[in-house]
Short mmCIF file of C-alpha atoms and ligand atoms in Angstrom, two decimals:
data_model
loop_
_atom_site.label_atom_id
_atom_site.label_comp_id
_atom_site.label_asym_id
_atom_site.label_seq_id
_atom_site.Cartn_x
_atom_site.Cartn_y
_atom_site.Cartn_z
CA MET W 1163 -17.98 33.22 95.51
CA ASN W 1164 -21.48 31.96 95.02
CA TYR W 1165 -24.22 30.73 97.32
CA HIS W 1166 -25.71 27.29 97.75
CA LEU W 1167 -28.45 25.95 99.93
CA ARG W 1168 -27.52 22.88 101.95
CA ILE W 1169 -30.49 20.59 102.58
CA ASP W 1170 -31.10 16.97 103.52
CA LYS W 1171 -31.38 14.72 100.44
CA SER W 1172 -34.82 13.60 101.63
CA GLN W 1173 -36.14 17.16 101.23
CA GLY W 1174 -34.65 17.62 97.73
CA LYS W 1175 -37.78 17.34 95.63
CA GLU W 1176 -39.89 19.61 97.84
CA VAL W 1177 -37.25 22.33 98.28
CA ILE W 1178 -36.13 22.35 94.62
CA GLY W 1179 -39.77 22.73 93.57
CA MET W 1180 -40.19 25.62 96.02
CA LEU W 1181 -36.98 27.34 94.85
CA ARG W 1182 -38.00 26.98 91.21
CA ARG W 1183 -41.38 28.59 91.95
CA LEU W 1184 -39.50 31.50 93.57
CA SER W 1185 -36.99 31.66 90.64
CA ALA W 1186 -34.37 31.28 93.35
CA MET W 1187 -32.24 28.55 91.71
CA ASP W 1188 -29.17 29.41 89.64
CA ASP W 1189 -29.27 27.06 86.67
CA ASN W 1190 -25.74 28.04 85.64
CA TYR W 1191 -24.46 25.70 88.32
CA ASP W 1192 -25.13 22.04 88.99
CA ILE W 1193 -26.73 20.65 92.11
CA MET W 1194 -24.07 18.78 94.09
CA ARG W 1195 -24.25 15.88 96.50
CA THR W 1196 -22.16 15.63 99.68
CA GLY W 1197 -22.97 12.65 101.89
CA GLU W 1198 -26.57 12.99 103.04
CA HIS W 1199 -26.91 16.54 101.73
CA LEU W 1200 -27.65 18.37 98.50
CA LEU W 1201 -26.04 21.71 97.67
CA ILE W 1202 -28.41 23.73 95.51
CA PRO W 1203 -27.09 26.82 93.67
CA VAL W 1204 -28.98 29.97 94.66
CA ALA W 1205 -29.72 32.80 92.21
CA GLU W 1206 -28.15 36.16 93.03
CA GLY W 1207 -30.45 38.38 95.08
CA LYS W 1208 -32.56 35.40 96.22
CA GLU W 1209 -30.36 34.41 99.18
CA SER W 1210 -32.81 35.70 101.75
CA SER W 1211 -35.82 33.75 100.36
CA ALA W 1212 -33.69 30.63 99.84
CA SER W 1213 -32.34 30.70 103.41
CA GLU W 1214 -35.84 29.89 104.65
CA TYR W 1215 -35.41 26.33 103.39
CA GLY W 1216 -31.96 25.35 104.66
CA GLU W 1217 -28.45 26.50 105.42
CA LEU W 1218 -27.04 29.13 103.10
CA ILE W 1219 -23.45 28.28 102.28
CA LEU W 1220 -20.75 30.30 100.61
CA LEU W 1221 -18.70 28.32 98.11
CA ASN W 1222 -15.25 29.43 97.22
CA GLY W 1223 -15.22 29.19 93.44
CA LYS W 1224 -14.69 31.53 90.50
CA PRO W 1225 -18.00 33.10 89.40
CA SER W 1226 -17.50 31.47 86.00
CA SER W 1227 -16.94 28.03 87.50
CA ARG W 1228 -19.85 25.76 86.65
CA LYS W 1229 -19.01 23.20 89.31
CA PRO W 1230 -17.64 24.77 92.48
CA ARG W 1231 -15.92 22.22 94.69
CA PRO W 1232 -17.51 21.26 98.01
CA GLU W 1233 -14.07 21.56 99.67
CA GLY W 1234 -14.49 25.32 99.26
CA ILE W 1235 -17.31 25.58 101.81
CA LYS W 1236 -16.55 28.40 104.20
CA GLY W 1237 -19.61 28.58 106.41
CA SER W 1238 -23.35 29.02 106.84
CA TYR W 1239 -25.45 31.80 108.27
CA ASP W 1240 -28.89 33.42 108.46
CA VAL W 1241 -29.69 36.58 106.54
CA ILE W 1242 -32.23 38.72 108.42
CA GLY W 1243 -32.89 41.89 106.43
CA SER W 1244 -29.62 43.86 106.41
CA ILE W 1245 -28.04 41.68 109.12
CA VAL W 1246 -26.15 38.40 108.79
CA VAL W 1247 -25.96 36.14 111.85
CA MET W 1248 -23.40 33.37 111.63
CA LYS W 1249 -22.83 30.52 114.02
CA LYS W 1250 -19.23 30.08 115.14
CA SER W 1251 -19.32 26.30 114.89
CA ASN W 1252 -20.28 26.46 111.20
CA VAL W 1253 -17.59 28.88 110.07
CA ARG W 1254 -13.89 28.16 109.58
CA ASP W 1255 -12.79 31.75 109.03
CA PRO W 1256 -15.51 34.10 110.31
CA VAL W 1257 -13.56 37.31 109.71
CA SER W 1258 -12.85 36.65 106.00
CA LEU W 1259 -16.37 35.38 105.45
CA SER W 1260 -17.92 38.42 107.12
CA GLU W 1261 -15.85 40.79 105.00
CA ASN W 1262 -17.05 38.98 101.88
CA LEU W 1263 -20.64 39.07 103.06
CA LEU W 1264 -20.47 42.80 103.65
CA MET W 1265 -19.91 43.23 99.91
CA ARG W 1266 -23.34 41.72 99.19
CA PRO W 1267 -26.06 44.21 98.31
CA GLY W 1268 -28.20 45.19 101.30
CA ILE W 1269 -25.94 43.71 104.00
CA ARG W 1270 -24.87 46.29 106.60
CA SER W 1271 -23.80 44.23 109.62
CA VAL W 1272 -22.36 40.77 110.21
CA TYR W 1273 -22.57 39.26 113.69
CA LEU W 1274 -21.14 36.14 115.24
CA ASP W 1275 -23.74 34.23 117.26
CA HIS W 1276 -22.53 32.74 120.55
CA GLY W 1277 -25.81 30.93 121.04
CA VAL W 1278 -29.38 31.33 122.23
CA GLN W 1279 -29.66 31.52 126.00
CA GLY W 1280 -31.78 32.36 129.04
CA PRO W 1281 -35.54 32.42 129.52
CA PHE W 1282 -36.01 34.99 126.74
CA ARG W 1283 -34.07 32.74 124.27
CA THR W 1284 -31.99 35.72 123.17
CA ARG W 1285 -28.66 35.62 121.31
CA LYS W 1286 -25.29 36.79 122.53
CA LEU W 1287 -23.70 38.47 119.50
CA THR W 1288 -20.44 40.17 118.61
CA LEU W 1289 -19.97 42.40 115.59
CA LEU W 1290 -17.59 40.96 112.98
CA ALA W 1291 -17.95 43.50 110.19
CA GLY W 1292 -20.00 46.54 109.25
CA GLU W 1293 -22.02 48.83 111.44
CA GLU W 1294 -23.22 48.18 114.99
CA SER W 1295 -26.95 48.08 114.24
CA ARG W 1296 -29.02 45.24 115.67
CA THR W 1297 -32.42 46.18 114.33
CA THR W 1298 -33.60 45.54 110.80
CA LEU W 1299 -36.74 45.15 108.74
CA TYR W 1300 -37.39 41.62 107.54
CA ARG W 1301 -40.00 40.52 105.02
CA GLU W 1302 -41.46 37.01 104.78
CA ASN W 1303 -44.69 35.64 103.36
CA GLY W 1304 -46.01 39.14 102.61
CA ILE W 1305 -45.52 40.61 106.09
CA GLU W 1306 -42.92 43.04 107.38
CA LEU W 1307 -41.31 42.48 110.78
CA LEU W 1308 -39.12 44.78 112.81
CA VAL W 1309 -36.45 42.51 114.27
CA ASP W 1310 -33.89 43.21 116.98
CA VAL W 1311 -31.47 40.31 116.64
CA GLU W 1312 -30.22 40.71 120.20
CA LYS W 1313 -33.16 41.75 122.36
CA ALA W 1314 -35.78 39.21 121.23
CA TYR W 1315 -35.68 35.79 119.58
CA PHE W 1316 -36.26 35.58 115.85
CA SER W 1317 -35.31 32.93 113.28
CA PRO W 1318 -36.07 33.07 109.55
CA ARG W 1319 -35.86 29.27 109.33
CA LEU W 1320 -39.52 28.72 110.19
CA ALA W 1321 -40.94 30.90 107.41
CA THR W 1322 -42.35 27.97 105.41
CA GLU W 1323 -43.75 26.38 108.55
CA ARG W 1324 -45.46 29.62 109.56
CA MET W 1325 -47.09 29.80 106.13
CA ARG W 1326 -48.22 26.20 106.44
CA VAL W 1327 -49.87 26.91 109.80
CA SER W 1328 -51.48 30.08 108.46
CA ASP W 1329 -52.87 28.08 105.52
CA SER W 1330 -54.51 25.62 107.91
CA VAL W 1331 -56.24 28.33 110.02
CA LYS W 1332 -59.92 29.06 109.35
CA ASP W 1333 -61.58 32.45 109.69
CA GLY W 1334 -63.23 32.90 113.08
CA GLU W 1335 -60.68 30.91 115.08
CA LEU W 1336 -59.67 31.95 118.61
CA ILE W 1337 -55.92 31.32 118.74
CA ILE W 1338 -53.30 31.54 121.49
CA ASP W 1339 -49.70 32.06 120.38
CA LEU W 1340 -48.17 30.86 123.64
CA PHE W 1341 -44.52 31.87 123.05
CA ALA W 1342 -45.16 34.64 120.56
CA GLY W 1343 -41.81 36.46 120.44
CA ILE W 1344 -41.96 39.40 118.04
CA GLY W 1345 -45.05 37.83 116.43
CA PRO W 1346 -44.08 36.07 113.19
CA PHE W 1347 -46.85 33.45 113.59
CA SER W 1348 -49.45 35.87 115.02
CA VAL W 1349 -48.93 38.67 112.51
CA LEU W 1350 -48.93 36.33 109.49
CA ILE W 1351 -52.09 34.52 110.57
CA ALA W 1352 -53.92 37.77 111.38
CA ARG W 1353 -52.76 39.19 108.04
CA ASN W 1354 -54.49 36.31 106.27
CA HIS W 1355 -57.51 35.56 108.46
CA GLU W 1356 -60.32 37.25 110.35
CA CYS W 1357 -59.49 35.72 113.69
CA ARG W 1358 -58.61 36.70 117.26
CA ILE W 1359 -55.09 35.91 118.47
CA ILE W 1360 -53.83 36.23 122.04
CA SER W 1361 -50.03 36.54 121.79
CA ILE W 1362 -48.14 35.90 125.02
CA ASP W 1363 -44.47 36.43 125.80
CA HIS W 1364 -42.61 37.28 129.00
CA ASN W 1365 -39.86 39.27 127.27
CA PRO W 1366 -40.84 42.99 127.35
CA SER W 1367 -38.66 43.70 124.29
CA ALA W 1368 -40.43 40.97 122.30
CA ILE W 1369 -43.83 42.40 123.23
CA GLY W 1370 -42.64 45.93 122.31
CA LEU W 1371 -41.55 44.67 118.86
CA LEU W 1372 -44.77 42.68 118.49
CA LYS W 1373 -46.81 45.86 119.05
CA GLU W 1374 -44.76 47.61 116.36
CA ASN W 1375 -45.22 44.65 114.00
CA ILE W 1376 -49.00 44.71 114.50
CA ARG W 1377 -48.94 48.40 113.59
CA ARG W 1378 -46.79 47.85 110.48
CA ASN W 1379 -49.02 45.26 108.80
CA ARG W 1380 -52.53 45.55 107.49
CA LEU W 1381 -54.29 42.83 109.46
CA LYS W 1382 -57.64 41.18 108.79
CA GLY W 1383 -57.77 39.74 112.31
CA THR W 1384 -56.80 41.10 115.71
CA VAL W 1385 -53.64 40.38 117.71
CA GLU W 1386 -53.69 41.08 121.46
CA PRO W 1387 -50.16 41.26 122.92
CA VAL W 1388 -49.90 39.99 126.49
CA LEU W 1389 -46.74 40.47 128.57
CA GLY W 1390 -46.63 37.64 131.07
CA ASP W 1391 -45.96 34.01 131.80
CA SER W 1392 -47.62 31.68 129.30
CA GLY W 1393 -48.51 29.11 131.95
CA ALA W 1394 -50.41 31.67 134.06
CA GLU W 1395 -51.96 33.53 131.11
CA VAL W 1396 -53.24 30.55 129.12
CA GLU W 1397 -55.43 29.49 132.06
CA LYS W 1398 -57.51 32.66 131.62
CA TYR W 1399 -59.02 31.42 128.34
CA THR W 1400 -61.44 28.65 127.40
CA GLY W 1401 -62.93 27.41 124.13
CA VAL W 1402 -59.69 28.06 122.23
CA ASP W 1403 -59.52 26.66 118.68
CA ARG W 1404 -55.74 26.56 118.29
CA ILE W 1405 -52.66 26.96 120.47
CA ILE W 1406 -49.24 27.54 118.90
CA MET W 1407 -46.38 26.32 121.08
CA ASN W 1408 -43.04 27.35 119.62
CA LEU W 1409 -40.61 26.88 122.49
CA PRO W 1410 -38.62 24.00 121.00
CA HIS W 1411 -36.58 23.20 124.12
CA GLY W 1412 -39.29 23.62 126.72
CA ALA W 1413 -42.88 23.56 125.49
CA PHE W 1414 -43.90 20.16 126.80
CA PRO W 1415 -44.48 21.18 130.47
CA PHE W 1416 -47.08 23.70 129.23
CA VAL W 1417 -49.17 21.16 127.30
CA SER W 1418 -51.47 20.10 130.14
CA LYS W 1419 -52.43 23.72 130.93
CA ALA W 1420 -52.88 24.50 127.24
CA MET W 1421 -55.21 21.51 126.89
CA LYS W 1422 -57.54 22.90 129.57
CA SER W 1423 -58.04 26.05 127.48
CA LEU W 1424 -58.39 24.19 124.20
CA LYS W 1425 -61.85 23.20 123.06
CA ARG W 1426 -62.67 19.64 122.03
CA GLY W 1427 -61.48 19.20 118.44
CA GLY W 1428 -59.03 22.09 118.88
CA THR W 1429 -55.49 22.02 117.48
CA ILE W 1430 -52.05 22.38 119.05
CA ASN W 1431 -49.14 23.31 116.76
CA PHE W 1432 -46.27 21.95 118.84
CA TYR W 1433 -42.55 22.44 118.11
CA GLU W 1434 -39.70 20.50 119.63
CA VAL W 1435 -36.02 19.87 118.99
CA ASN W 1436 -35.40 16.18 119.51
CA THR W 1437 -33.77 13.04 118.17
CA VAL W 1438 -35.71 10.50 116.09
CA ALA W 1439 -36.11 8.23 119.14
CA GLY W 1440 -36.86 11.18 121.45
CA ILE W 1441 -39.70 12.51 119.32
CA ALA W 1442 -41.24 9.02 119.12
CA GLY W 1443 -41.29 8.95 122.94
CA ARG W 1444 -42.73 12.46 123.07
CA MET W 1445 -45.54 11.54 120.63
CA SER W 1446 -46.45 8.62 122.81
CA GLU W 1447 -46.64 10.93 125.90
CA LEU W 1448 -48.84 13.38 123.98
CA ARG W 1449 -51.12 10.53 122.86
CA ASP W 1450 -51.46 9.41 126.48
CA MET W 1451 -52.61 12.93 127.37
CA GLY W 1452 -55.52 12.66 124.89
CA LEU W 1453 -53.99 14.28 121.82
CA THR W 1454 -54.17 12.68 118.37
CA LEU W 1455 -51.31 13.25 115.96
CA LYS W 1456 -52.61 14.79 112.74
CA SER W 1457 -49.23 15.46 111.14
CA LYS W 1458 -45.52 15.30 111.89
CA ARG W 1459 -42.84 17.18 109.93
CA GLU W 1460 -39.09 17.56 110.20
CA VAL W 1461 -38.77 21.32 109.73
CA HIS W 1462 -34.97 21.45 109.64
CA GLY W 1463 -31.88 19.79 111.04
CA TYR W 1464 -30.64 21.14 114.37
CA SER W 1465 -27.52 19.19 115.25
CA ARG W 1466 -25.94 15.95 114.07
CA GLU W 1467 -28.69 13.86 115.62
CA GLU W 1468 -31.46 16.34 116.38
CA TYR W 1469 -34.16 17.90 114.26
CA MET W 1470 -36.74 20.62 114.75
CA TYR W 1471 -40.07 18.79 114.60
CA SER W 1472 -43.50 20.22 113.95
CA LEU W 1473 -46.39 18.21 115.39
CA GLU W 1474 -50.01 19.03 114.66
CA LEU W 1475 -52.15 17.59 117.45
CA VAL W 1476 -55.91 17.46 117.97
CA LYS W 1477 -57.66 17.25 121.33
CA GLU W 1478 -60.13 14.41 121.00
CA VAL W 1479 -61.93 14.52 124.37
N1 SAM I 1524 -42.82 32.18 118.32
C1 SAM I 1524 -41.70 33.09 118.11
C2 SAM I 1524 -41.03 32.81 116.78
O1 SAM I 1524 -41.48 31.91 116.06
O2 SAM I 1524 -40.09 33.53 116.42
C3 SAM I 1524 -40.72 33.06 119.26
C4 SAM I 1524 -40.20 31.72 119.64
S1 SAM I 1524 -38.86 31.75 120.80
C5 SAM I 1524 -38.14 30.18 120.44
C6 SAM I 1524 -39.64 31.45 122.34
C7 SAM I 1524 -40.23 32.69 122.99
O3 SAM I 1524 -40.93 32.25 124.16
C8 SAM I 1524 -39.23 33.73 123.46
O4 SAM I 1524 -39.58 34.98 122.92
C9 SAM I 1524 -39.33 33.73 125.00
O5 SAM I 1524 -39.20 35.02 125.57
C10 SAM I 1524 -40.74 33.18 125.20
N2 SAM I 1524 -40.94 32.43 126.47
C11 SAM I 1524 -40.22 31.42 126.98
N3 SAM I 1524 -40.76 30.97 128.12
C12 SAM I 1524 -41.89 31.70 128.34
C13 SAM I 1524 -42.89 31.70 129.34
N4 SAM I 1524 -42.85 30.85 130.37
N5 SAM I 1524 -43.87 32.61 129.25
C14 SAM I 1524 -43.92 33.50 128.22
N6 SAM I 1524 -43.01 33.53 127.24
C15 SAM I 1524 -42.01 32.65 127.28
#
């Protein structure tokens, strides 16, 4: 068994460069092509860092095999600290895969994910192998996060995007993290910048974990956790430099309220799952509201036809 990262061909150059910088590529194996995807061999012990850039896939080949066959793909999953979360639809034989995964160093529990649901965007999980323990410590981009994989939303797949946003923040900014969850955007940005961040979420468990994550990390800036509805809370602020809107299936209805709080020239980091045609329509609606598109990125694939998009928007008037 060895591990490969499945990515879109179009992202090959960028991701391979990133993996090489992290020494996360296993040069004993060749990169393979399957349709529109590349399968990049991942160095042992680097699975967690590599999984930030695509789907981690277990290939069924002898360790000595230099060219494992794509037919051996058994499934893909997210590694969050000591916990593996696998999606049913991506796994042919979840029980065998989970038993294999449990043999990996540091993995204590393997869960099957029945999907994100409800207003808190939480996951319904069942234990496949290992111990019933849904909390874990997860490290990304130099911060440490306490994660409860069941009680509050968290995904490691946005790690690169979070770093990109943090890199574009300037000291002194007033920021609202409108759907903050356990705080991966807020904590990272405040770790790197002297800024003030208002972090809103209506899930009490998410806010509890956020408070713990503020405590765990040495922050340059301040993070103020707010338990409440983002629509009602955002209206309490004016002159905001940046609003982060990571609610990929429902952020758009909050844009007009967010714009009232945003100062002229301020930035919205907007996330949405959509099709290619759908995001074009959405960009046109955002333009009509007075927002200029500064950048658009496909962060990762979501389904056969949908992608997670990152839009950086500036309020012109
Ligand atoms: N930003 C976090 C991250 O990157 O991991 C969490 C994103 S998660 C997709 C969306 C979060 O928004 C959830 O934690 C959910 O509880 C919260 N949420 C959804 N609707 C909300 C609302 N109307 N007011 C406050 N929080 C909301």
